[in-house]
mmCIF file of C-alpha atoms in Angstrom:
data_model
loop_
_atom_site.group_PDB
_atom_site.id
_atom_site.type_symbol
_atom_site.label_atom_id
_atom_site.label_comp_id
_atom_site.label_asym_id
_atom_site.label_seq_id
_atom_site.Cartn_x
_atom_site.Cartn_y
_atom_site.Cartn_z
ATOM 1 C CA ARG A 131 -6.310 19.508 -18.559
ATOM 2 C CA GLU A 132 -7.986 19.185 -15.178
ATOM 3 C CA ARG A 133 -10.851 16.677 -15.113
ATOM 4 C CA PHE A 134 -11.856 16.800 -11.467
ATOM 5 C CA SER A 135 -10.937 18.644 -8.279
ATOM 6 C CA TRP A 136 -11.670 17.353 -4.781
ATOM 7 C CA ASN A 137 -10.715 18.573 -1.310
ATOM 8 C CA SER A 138 -9.842 15.864 1.180
ATOM 9 C CA GLY A 139 -10.888 18.013 4.132
ATOM 10 C CA GLU A 140 -9.427 16.877 7.447
ATOM 11 C CA GLY A 141 -8.591 13.364 6.207
ATOM 12 C CA TYR A 142 -4.909 12.745 5.480
ATOM 13 C CA ILE A 143 -4.494 10.967 2.132
ATOM 14 C CA THR A 144 -2.574 7.683 2.448
ATOM 15 C CA ASP A 145 -2.952 6.239 -1.082
ATOM 16 C CA VAL A 146 -4.668 6.701 -4.446
ATOM 17 C CA ALA A 147 -5.630 4.076 -7.054
ATOM 18 C CA ILE A 148 -6.916 4.635 -10.595
ATOM 19 C CA HIS A 149 -9.022 2.050 -12.395
ATOM 20 C CA GLN A 150 -7.506 0.659 -15.596
ATOM 21 C CA GLY A 151 -10.265 2.256 -17.684
ATOM 22 C CA GLY A 152 -9.522 5.673 -16.199
ATOM 23 C CA ARG A 153 -13.089 6.367 -15.059
ATOM 24 C CA TYR A 154 -12.870 5.471 -11.360
ATOM 25 C CA VAL A 155 -10.494 6.712 -8.668
ATOM 26 C CA ALA A 156 -10.229 5.499 -5.070
ATOM 27 C CA VAL A 157 -8.604 7.574 -2.324
ATOM 28 C CA SER A 158 -7.822 6.331 1.183
ATOM 29 C CA GLN A 159 -7.758 8.772 4.079
ATOM 30 C CA LEU A 160 -6.527 8.565 7.655
ATOM 31 C CA THR A 161 -9.193 9.879 10.012
ATOM 32 C CA GLY A 162 -9.679 10.294 13.745
ATOM 33 C CA ASN A 163 -6.842 10.852 16.210
ATOM 34 C CA GLU A 164 -4.053 8.982 18.016
ATOM 35 C CA ALA A 165 -6.527 7.459 20.470
ATOM 36 C CA GLN A 166 -8.829 6.058 17.779
ATOM 37 C CA ALA A 167 -7.606 6.216 14.198
ATOM 38 C CA GLY A 168 -9.684 4.967 11.285
ATOM 39 C CA SER A 169 -9.808 5.143 7.506
ATOM 40 C CA ASN A 170 -12.157 6.302 4.791
ATOM 41 C CA ILE A 171 -12.113 5.253 1.155
ATOM 42 C CA GLN A 172 -13.584 7.762 -1.261
ATOM 43 C CA PHE A 173 -14.843 6.294 -4.535
ATOM 44 C CA ILE A 174 -14.858 8.903 -7.310
ATOM 45 C CA ASP A 175 -16.487 8.660 -10.745
ATOM 46 C CA LEU A 176 -14.582 11.014 -13.049
ATOM 47 C CA ASN A 177 -17.273 10.875 -15.743
ATOM 48 C CA ARG A 178 -19.888 12.059 -13.280
ATOM 49 C CA LYS A 179 -17.328 14.323 -11.555
ATOM 50 C CA LYS A 180 -18.326 13.414 -8.019
ATOM 51 C CA VAL A 181 -17.720 11.140 -5.048
ATOM 52 C CA ILE A 182 -20.158 8.242 -5.483
ATOM 53 C CA ASN A 183 -19.436 6.387 -2.233
ATOM 54 C CA THR A 184 -17.573 6.847 1.048
ATOM 55 C CA VAL A 185 -16.568 3.685 2.904
ATOM 56 C CA LYS A 186 -15.591 3.996 6.575
ATOM 57 C CA ARG A 187 -13.294 1.406 8.184
ATOM 58 C CA SER A 188 -12.923 1.776 11.946
ATOM 59 C CA ASN A 189 -9.762 1.125 13.990
ATOM 60 C CA THR A 190 -7.600 0.473 10.955
ATOM 61 C CA ILE A 191 -5.061 2.413 8.882
ATOM 62 C CA ILE A 192 -5.098 1.680 5.143
ATOM 63 C CA SER A 193 -1.616 1.577 3.621
ATOM 64 C CA GLU A 194 -2.316 0.568 0.010
ATOM 65 C CA LEU A 195 -5.063 0.527 -2.593
ATOM 66 C CA ARG A 196 -5.010 -1.264 -5.949
ATOM 67 C CA PHE A 197 -7.613 -1.844 -8.630
ATOM 68 C CA SER A 198 -7.505 -5.452 -9.809
ATOM 69 C CA ASP A 199 -9.774 -5.766 -12.856
ATOM 70 C CA ASN A 200 -13.100 -4.354 -11.630
ATOM 71 C CA ARG A 201 -12.338 -4.786 -7.943
ATOM 72 C CA LEU A 202 -10.519 -2.521 -5.500
ATOM 73 C CA ILE A 203 -8.174 -4.205 -3.026
ATOM 74 C CA SER A 204 -7.309 -2.373 0.197
ATOM 75 C CA VAL A 205 -4.641 -3.390 2.716
ATOM 76 C CA SER A 206 -4.362 -2.049 6.247
ATOM 77 C CA ASP A 207 -2.653 -2.941 9.502
ATOM 78 C CA THR A 208 -5.609 -5.110 10.564
ATOM 79 C CA GLU A 209 -7.318 -6.400 7.396
ATOM 80 C CA PHE A 210 -7.480 -6.613 3.658
ATOM 81 C CA CYS A 211 -10.710 -6.071 1.767
ATOM 82 C CA GLY A 212 -12.198 -6.245 -1.708
ATOM 83 C CA PHE A 213 -14.720 -3.717 -3.018
ATOM 84 C CA SER A 214 -16.557 -3.206 -6.275
ATOM 85 C CA LYS A 215 -15.369 -0.192 -8.269
ATOM 86 C CA SER A 216 -18.338 1.721 -6.872
ATOM 87 C CA GLY A 217 -17.528 0.838 -3.255
ATOM 88 C CA ASN A 218 -19.664 -2.179 -2.365
ATOM 89 C CA LEU A 219 -17.869 -4.544 0.013
ATOM 90 C CA LYS A 220 -17.178 -7.941 -1.590
ATOM 91 C CA PHE A 221 -15.000 -9.552 1.094
ATOM 92 C CA GLU A 222 -12.989 -8.750 4.204
ATOM 93 C CA VAL A 223 -10.178 -10.760 5.788
ATOM 94 C CA SER A 224 -9.081 -9.926 9.331
ATOM 95 C CA PHE A 225 -5.445 -10.091 10.451
ATOM 96 C CA ALA A 226 -6.500 -10.157 14.110
ATOM 97 C CA GLY A 227 -3.740 -11.721 16.211
ATOM 98 C CA LYS A 228 -1.568 -12.470 13.161
ATOM 99 C CA ASN A 229 0.823 -9.484 13.202
ATOM 100 C CA PRO A 230 0.958 -8.914 9.432
ATOM 101 C CA GLY A 231 4.241 -7.898 7.829
ATOM 102 C CA LYS A 232 5.280 -8.025 4.183
ATOM 103 C CA TYR A 233 2.683 -8.568 1.487
ATOM 104 C CA ASN A 234 2.191 -8.483 -2.282
ATOM 105 C CA ILE A 235 -1.057 -7.596 -4.082
ATOM 106 C CA ASP A 236 0.450 -6.943 -7.541
ATOM 107 C CA ASN A 237 -1.130 -10.016 -9.148
ATOM 108 C CA ASP A 238 -4.776 -10.105 -10.298
ATOM 109 C CA GLU A 239 -5.434 -13.733 -9.295
ATOM 110 C CA LEU A 240 -3.549 -14.269 -6.011
ATOM 111 C CA PHE A 241 -2.494 -12.122 -3.056
ATOM 112 C CA ALA A 242 0.201 -13.055 -0.523
ATOM 113 C CA PHE A 243 0.719 -11.931 3.083
ATOM 114 C CA VAL A 244 3.368 -12.802 5.668
ATOM 115 C CA THR A 245 2.117 -13.161 9.245
ATOM 116 C CA ILE A 246 3.728 -14.270 12.518
ATOM 117 C CA ASP A 247 2.537 -17.446 14.261
ATOM 118 C CA ASN A 248 2.448 -18.022 18.018
ATOM 119 C CA ARG A 249 5.950 -19.571 17.919
ATOM 120 C CA GLY A 250 7.433 -16.498 16.296
ATOM 121 C CA GLY A 251 7.772 -18.235 12.927
ATOM 122 C CA GLN A 252 6.717 -16.573 9.693
ATOM 123 C CA VAL A 253 3.731 -17.846 7.692
ATOM 124 C CA LEU A 254 3.039 -17.033 4.057
ATOM 125 C CA GLU A 255 -0.726 -16.942 3.440
ATOM 126 C CA ILE A 256 -2.012 -17.055 -0.154
ATOM 127 C CA TYR A 257 -5.528 -15.806 -0.996
ATOM 128 C CA ASN A 258 -7.453 -15.818 -4.253
ATOM 129 C CA ARG A 259 -9.095 -12.739 -5.784
ATOM 130 C CA ARG A 260 -12.297 -13.413 -3.818
ATOM 131 C CA GLY A 261 -10.496 -13.319 -0.470
ATOM 132 C CA LYS A 262 -10.525 -17.082 0.085
ATOM 133 C CA LEU A 263 -7.455 -18.596 1.766
ATOM 134 C CA LYS A 264 -5.906 -21.104 -0.654
ATOM 135 C CA GLY A 265 -2.783 -22.202 1.202
ATOM 136 C CA LYS A 266 -0.175 -21.544 3.889
ATOM 137 C CA TYR A 267 3.583 -22.039 3.983
ATOM 138 C CA SER A 268 5.536 -21.862 7.261
ATOM 139 C CA SER A 269 9.129 -20.642 7.346
ATOM 140 C CA ASP A 270 11.542 -20.759 10.277
ATOM 141 C CA ASN A 271 13.626 -18.088 8.538
ATOM 142 C CA SER A 272 12.748 -14.458 7.987
ATOM 143 C CA ILE A 273 11.012 -13.789 4.655
ATOM 144 C CA ASN A 274 12.677 -10.767 3.056
ATOM 145 C CA SER A 275 10.686 -10.426 -0.166
ATOM 146 C CA ILE A 276 7.680 -11.885 -2.029
ATOM 147 C CA VAL A 277 6.576 -11.862 -5.654
ATOM 148 C CA VAL A 278 3.333 -13.460 -6.857
ATOM 149 C CA CYS A 279 2.368 -15.167 -10.115
ATOM 150 C CA ASP A 280 -0.932 -16.772 -11.187
ATOM 151 C CA GLU A 281 0.080 -20.169 -9.775
ATOM 152 C CA GLY A 282 1.722 -19.231 -6.473
ATOM 153 C CA ALA A 283 4.483 -17.126 -4.951
ATOM 154 C CA MET A 284 8.261 -16.912 -4.868
ATOM 155 C CA LEU A 285 9.762 -15.826 -1.574
ATOM 156 C CA ALA A 286 13.283 -14.979 -0.470
ATOM 157 C CA THR A 287 14.903 -15.698 2.863
ATOM 158 C CA ARG A 288 18.521 -14.666 3.535
ATOM 159 C CA ARG A 289 20.021 -16.691 0.678
ATOM 160 C CA ASP A 290 17.250 -19.013 -0.488
ATOM 161 C CA ILE A 291 14.594 -18.486 -3.151
ATOM 162 C CA ILE A 292 11.559 -20.753 -2.713
ATOM 163 C CA TYR A 293 8.658 -21.281 -5.097
ATOM 164 C CA VAL A 294 5.426 -22.081 -3.244
ATOM 165 C CA ASN A 295 2.319 -23.089 -5.201
ATOM 166 C CA LYS A 296 -1.114 -21.636 -4.415
ATOM 167 C CA ARG A 297 -1.865 -24.516 -2.034
ATOM 168 C CA GLY A 298 1.153 -23.603 0.110
ATOM 169 C CA LYS A 299 3.442 -26.437 -1.035
ATOM 170 C CA ALA A 300 7.137 -25.687 -1.603
ATOM 171 C CA LYS A 301 7.931 -26.915 -5.129
ATOM 172 C CA LYS A 302 11.463 -25.616 -5.743
ATOM 173 C CA GLN A 303 14.294 -24.054 -3.751
ATOM 174 C CA VAL A 304 17.453 -22.397 -5.069
ATOM 175 C CA THR A 305 20.327 -21.067 -2.963
ATOM 176 C CA SER A 306 21.883 -17.774 -4.036
ATOM 177 C CA SER A 307 25.571 -16.911 -3.855
ATOM 178 C CA HIS A 308 24.796 -13.706 -1.967
ATOM 179 C CA ASP A 309 22.389 -12.255 0.587
ATOM 180 C CA ILE A 310 19.054 -11.383 -1.042
ATOM 181 C CA LYS A 311 17.548 -7.951 -0.487
ATOM 182 C CA SER A 312 14.561 -8.201 -2.838
ATOM 183 C CA LEU A 313 13.003 -10.204 -5.666
ATOM 184 C CA GLY A 314 11.720 -9.054 -9.040
ATOM 185 C CA LEU A 315 9.411 -11.125 -11.239
ATOM 186 C CA PHE A 316 9.851 -11.269 -15.010
ATOM 187 C CA GLY A 317 6.863 -11.093 -17.342
ATOM 188 C CA ASP A 318 6.802 -14.862 -17.936
ATOM 189 C CA GLY A 319 5.747 -15.392 -14.309
ATOM 190 C CA LYS A 320 8.423 -18.061 -13.959
ATOM 191 C CA THR A 321 11.738 -16.249 -13.686
ATOM 192 C CA VAL A 322 12.921 -14.013 -10.851
ATOM 193 C CA MET A 323 15.811 -11.642 -10.289
ATOM 194 C CA ALA A 324 17.307 -11.897 -6.803
ATOM 195 C CA LEU A 325 18.915 -8.571 -5.969
ATOM 196 C CA GLY A 326 21.726 -8.226 -3.460
ATOM 197 C CA SER A 327 23.749 -5.211 -2.368
ATOM 198 C CA GLU A 328 26.315 -5.585 -5.162
ATOM 199 C CA SER A 329 25.121 -8.419 -7.399
ATOM 200 C CA ALA A 330 22.013 -10.128 -8.794
ATOM 201 C CA ASP A 331 21.003 -13.650 -9.836
ATOM 202 C CA VAL A 332 18.433 -14.491 -12.524
ATOM 203 C CA VAL A 333 16.741 -17.815 -11.753
ATOM 204 C CA ARG A 334 13.931 -19.756 -13.429
ATOM 205 C CA MET A 335 11.729 -21.059 -10.609
ATOM 206 C CA ARG A 336 8.894 -22.754 -12.551
#
């Protein structure tokens, strides 16, 4: 049964997030043109059956939205932001000059982003749920995948799995028997599955 209908107009929809309680929906839209693209986030209250807030973000293209408890997290090519479920800005973190790449916002306590430093090395940055930088970990090797738990992050390079705590300190490293394409985190927050093209390793990292 249809609860709400909304026309996005000229804005191209890039992502949709639904609050855990089912009342609030957030929709990101690409706006503008090739010369000056921007993004809107529409905050919708399904109980009231209307858009309750429209947030405009200039010169940025939002790629993902996620509700984390009562906060909406948005990630774009230039920043990541936190909003209340009704659209009030709580924090914003700029990626200016950092060339962001892979990231993971699946956890409710910590978020992880890979950026490129001025030497071309990759840096894992770990932020808490309020947008405060907690720690950094530098890697000379390409980071292929990241998963995040409440205490830190596990990352994969070509054949190594590394557990980094929230302060950016490497606490454990395990070498796989095969090239690693991606990591999956088990529900205990301590064990990962390292997936290759034809095989997989299950490793306890904490």
